[in-house]
Coordinates of C-alpha atoms in Angstrom, one line a residue:
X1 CA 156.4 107.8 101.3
X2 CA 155.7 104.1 101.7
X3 CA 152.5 103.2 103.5
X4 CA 152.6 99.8 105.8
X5 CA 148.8 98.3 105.5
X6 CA 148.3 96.8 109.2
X7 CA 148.0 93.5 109.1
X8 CA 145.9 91.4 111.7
X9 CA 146.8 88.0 112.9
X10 CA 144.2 86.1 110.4
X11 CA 145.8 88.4 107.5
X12 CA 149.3 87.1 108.5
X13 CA 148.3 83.4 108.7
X14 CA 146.6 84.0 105.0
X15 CA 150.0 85.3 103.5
X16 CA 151.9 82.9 105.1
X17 CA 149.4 80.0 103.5
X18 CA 149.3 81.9 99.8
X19 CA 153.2 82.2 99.9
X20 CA 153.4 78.1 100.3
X21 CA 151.1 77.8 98.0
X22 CA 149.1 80.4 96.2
X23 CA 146.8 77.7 94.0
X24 CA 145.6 76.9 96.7
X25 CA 141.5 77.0 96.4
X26 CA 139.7 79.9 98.2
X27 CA 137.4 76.9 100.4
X28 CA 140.5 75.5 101.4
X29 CA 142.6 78.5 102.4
X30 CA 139.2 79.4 104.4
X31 CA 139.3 76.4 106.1
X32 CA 143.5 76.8 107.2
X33 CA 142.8 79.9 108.5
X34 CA 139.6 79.2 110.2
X35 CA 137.5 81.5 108.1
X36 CA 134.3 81.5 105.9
X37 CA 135.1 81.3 102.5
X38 CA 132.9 84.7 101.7
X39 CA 135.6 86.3 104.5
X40 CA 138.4 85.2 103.0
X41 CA 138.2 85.7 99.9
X42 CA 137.1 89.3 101.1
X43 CA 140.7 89.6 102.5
X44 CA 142.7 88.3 100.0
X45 CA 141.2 90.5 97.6
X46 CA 141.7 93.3 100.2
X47 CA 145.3 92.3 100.4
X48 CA 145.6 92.5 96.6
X49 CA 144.0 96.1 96.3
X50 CA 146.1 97.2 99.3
X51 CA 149.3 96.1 97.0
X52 CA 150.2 93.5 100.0
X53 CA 149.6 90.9 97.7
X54 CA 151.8 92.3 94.4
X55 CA 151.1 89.3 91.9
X56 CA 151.0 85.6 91.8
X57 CA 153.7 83.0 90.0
X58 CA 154.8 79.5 89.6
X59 CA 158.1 78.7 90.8
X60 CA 160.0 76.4 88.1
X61 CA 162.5 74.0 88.5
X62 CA 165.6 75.1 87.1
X63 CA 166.5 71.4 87.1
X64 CA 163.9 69.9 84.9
X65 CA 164.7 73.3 82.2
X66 CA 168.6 72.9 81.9
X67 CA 169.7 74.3 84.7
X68 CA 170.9 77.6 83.7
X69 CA 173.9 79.5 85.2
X70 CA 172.7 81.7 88.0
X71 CA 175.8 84.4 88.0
X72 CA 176.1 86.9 90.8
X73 CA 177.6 90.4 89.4
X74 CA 179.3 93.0 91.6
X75 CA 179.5 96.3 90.0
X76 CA 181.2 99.5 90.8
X77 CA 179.9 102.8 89.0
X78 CA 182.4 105.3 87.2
X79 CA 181.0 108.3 89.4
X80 CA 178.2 107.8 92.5
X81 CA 175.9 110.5 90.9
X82 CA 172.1 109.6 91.2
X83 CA 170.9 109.9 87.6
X84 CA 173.7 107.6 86.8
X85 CA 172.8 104.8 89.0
X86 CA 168.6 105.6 88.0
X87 CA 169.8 105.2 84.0
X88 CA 171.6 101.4 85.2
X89 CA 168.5 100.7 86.9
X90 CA 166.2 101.4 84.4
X91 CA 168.4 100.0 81.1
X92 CA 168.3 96.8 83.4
X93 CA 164.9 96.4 84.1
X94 CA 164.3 95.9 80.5
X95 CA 166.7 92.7 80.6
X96 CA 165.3 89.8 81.3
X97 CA 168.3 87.7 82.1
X98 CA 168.6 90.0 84.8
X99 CA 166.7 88.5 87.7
X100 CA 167.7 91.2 90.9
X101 CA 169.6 94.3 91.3
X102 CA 170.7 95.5 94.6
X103 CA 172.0 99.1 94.8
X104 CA 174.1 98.5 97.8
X105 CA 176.5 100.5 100.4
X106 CA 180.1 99.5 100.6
X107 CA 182.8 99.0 98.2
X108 CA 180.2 98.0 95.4
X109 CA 177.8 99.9 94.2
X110 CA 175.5 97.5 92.9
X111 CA 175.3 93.5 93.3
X112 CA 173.1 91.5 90.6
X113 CA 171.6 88.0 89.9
X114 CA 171.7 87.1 86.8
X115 CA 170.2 83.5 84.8
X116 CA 171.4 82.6 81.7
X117 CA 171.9 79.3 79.6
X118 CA 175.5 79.6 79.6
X119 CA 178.5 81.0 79.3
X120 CA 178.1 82.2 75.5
X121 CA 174.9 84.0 76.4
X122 CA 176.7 85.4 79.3
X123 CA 179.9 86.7 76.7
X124 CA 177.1 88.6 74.8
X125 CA 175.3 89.7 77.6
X126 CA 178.4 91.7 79.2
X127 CA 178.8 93.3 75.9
X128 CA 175.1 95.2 76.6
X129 CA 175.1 95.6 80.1
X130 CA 179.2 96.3 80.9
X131 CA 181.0 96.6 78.5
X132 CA 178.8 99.3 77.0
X133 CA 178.1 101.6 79.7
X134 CA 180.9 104.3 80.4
X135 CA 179.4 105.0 83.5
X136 CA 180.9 101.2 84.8
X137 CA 184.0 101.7 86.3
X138 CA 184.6 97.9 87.1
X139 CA 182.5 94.4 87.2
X140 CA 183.3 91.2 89.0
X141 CA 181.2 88.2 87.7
X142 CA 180.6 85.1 90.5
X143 CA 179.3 81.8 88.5
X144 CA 177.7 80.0 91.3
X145 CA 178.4 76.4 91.9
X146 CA 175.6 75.4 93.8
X147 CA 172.2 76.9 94.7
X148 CA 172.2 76.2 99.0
X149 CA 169.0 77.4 99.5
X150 CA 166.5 79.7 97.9
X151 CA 163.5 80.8 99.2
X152 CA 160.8 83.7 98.0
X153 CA 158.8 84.3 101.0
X154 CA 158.6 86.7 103.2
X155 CA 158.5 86.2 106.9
X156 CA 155.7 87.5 108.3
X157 CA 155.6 88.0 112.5

């Protein structure tokens, strides 16, 4: 059973400033959110404990590394048994390339996001993911063309 931590209006305006920009100092997120520093650093570290906070990144520029592919996957399981789709879930969170997995209702079972350099890595990479598995019935692979948006924050009310 998930538990929702209440959040407060100063608790939202903090997470809203940290998912901007999280190296952001501790003096100056006080001062956004009209705390004392003491106070808010009390609360971000509340929000960390709490799981609220789940870790802190840098967001690269896929432009300024070689722009890798970003491929979207659509796959359809064999047989919709439970212990099948746990096994896929777990063999792919020990692949790197793969960046999300959505176990999803309709005619797929699954949709990912995958990043690779290209299409050679890609070749290689259906081999140990698809190709591989009995338990795949069918995959459709979706090379996107252009990145429209992307955002990783949440939106907080």
């Amino acid at each position: 059973m998930r538990l929702i931590v209440f959040l407060d209006r100063t608790d939202k305006a903090i997470l809203r400033e940290l998912q901007s920009d999280c190296s952001i100092t501790n003096v100056d997120l006080a001062e956004r959110v009209a705390l004392s520093p003491p106070a808010c650093l009390k609360r971000v570290q509340r929000l960390t404990t709490e799981g609220v906070i789940s870790r802190k990144v840098a967001i690269l520029n896929p432009e300024k590394l070689g722009n890798p592919l970003h491929i979207v996957v659509e796959v359809c399981m064999e047989r919709d048994k439970k212990q099948i789709n746990q096994n896929f879930i777990k063999q792919l969170q020990g692949v790197p390339e793969v960046k999300e997995c959505y176990q999803v209702t309709g005619e797929v079972d699954f949709v990912l996001i995958i990043d690779v350099a290209d299409l050679r890595t890609y070749e290689r990479l259906k081999e140990t993911i698809f190709f591989s598995n009995e338990n795949i019935k069918t995959f459709k692979t979706m090379i996107s063309m252009n990145r429209a948006k992307y955002e990783t924050q949440l939106i907080i009310d």
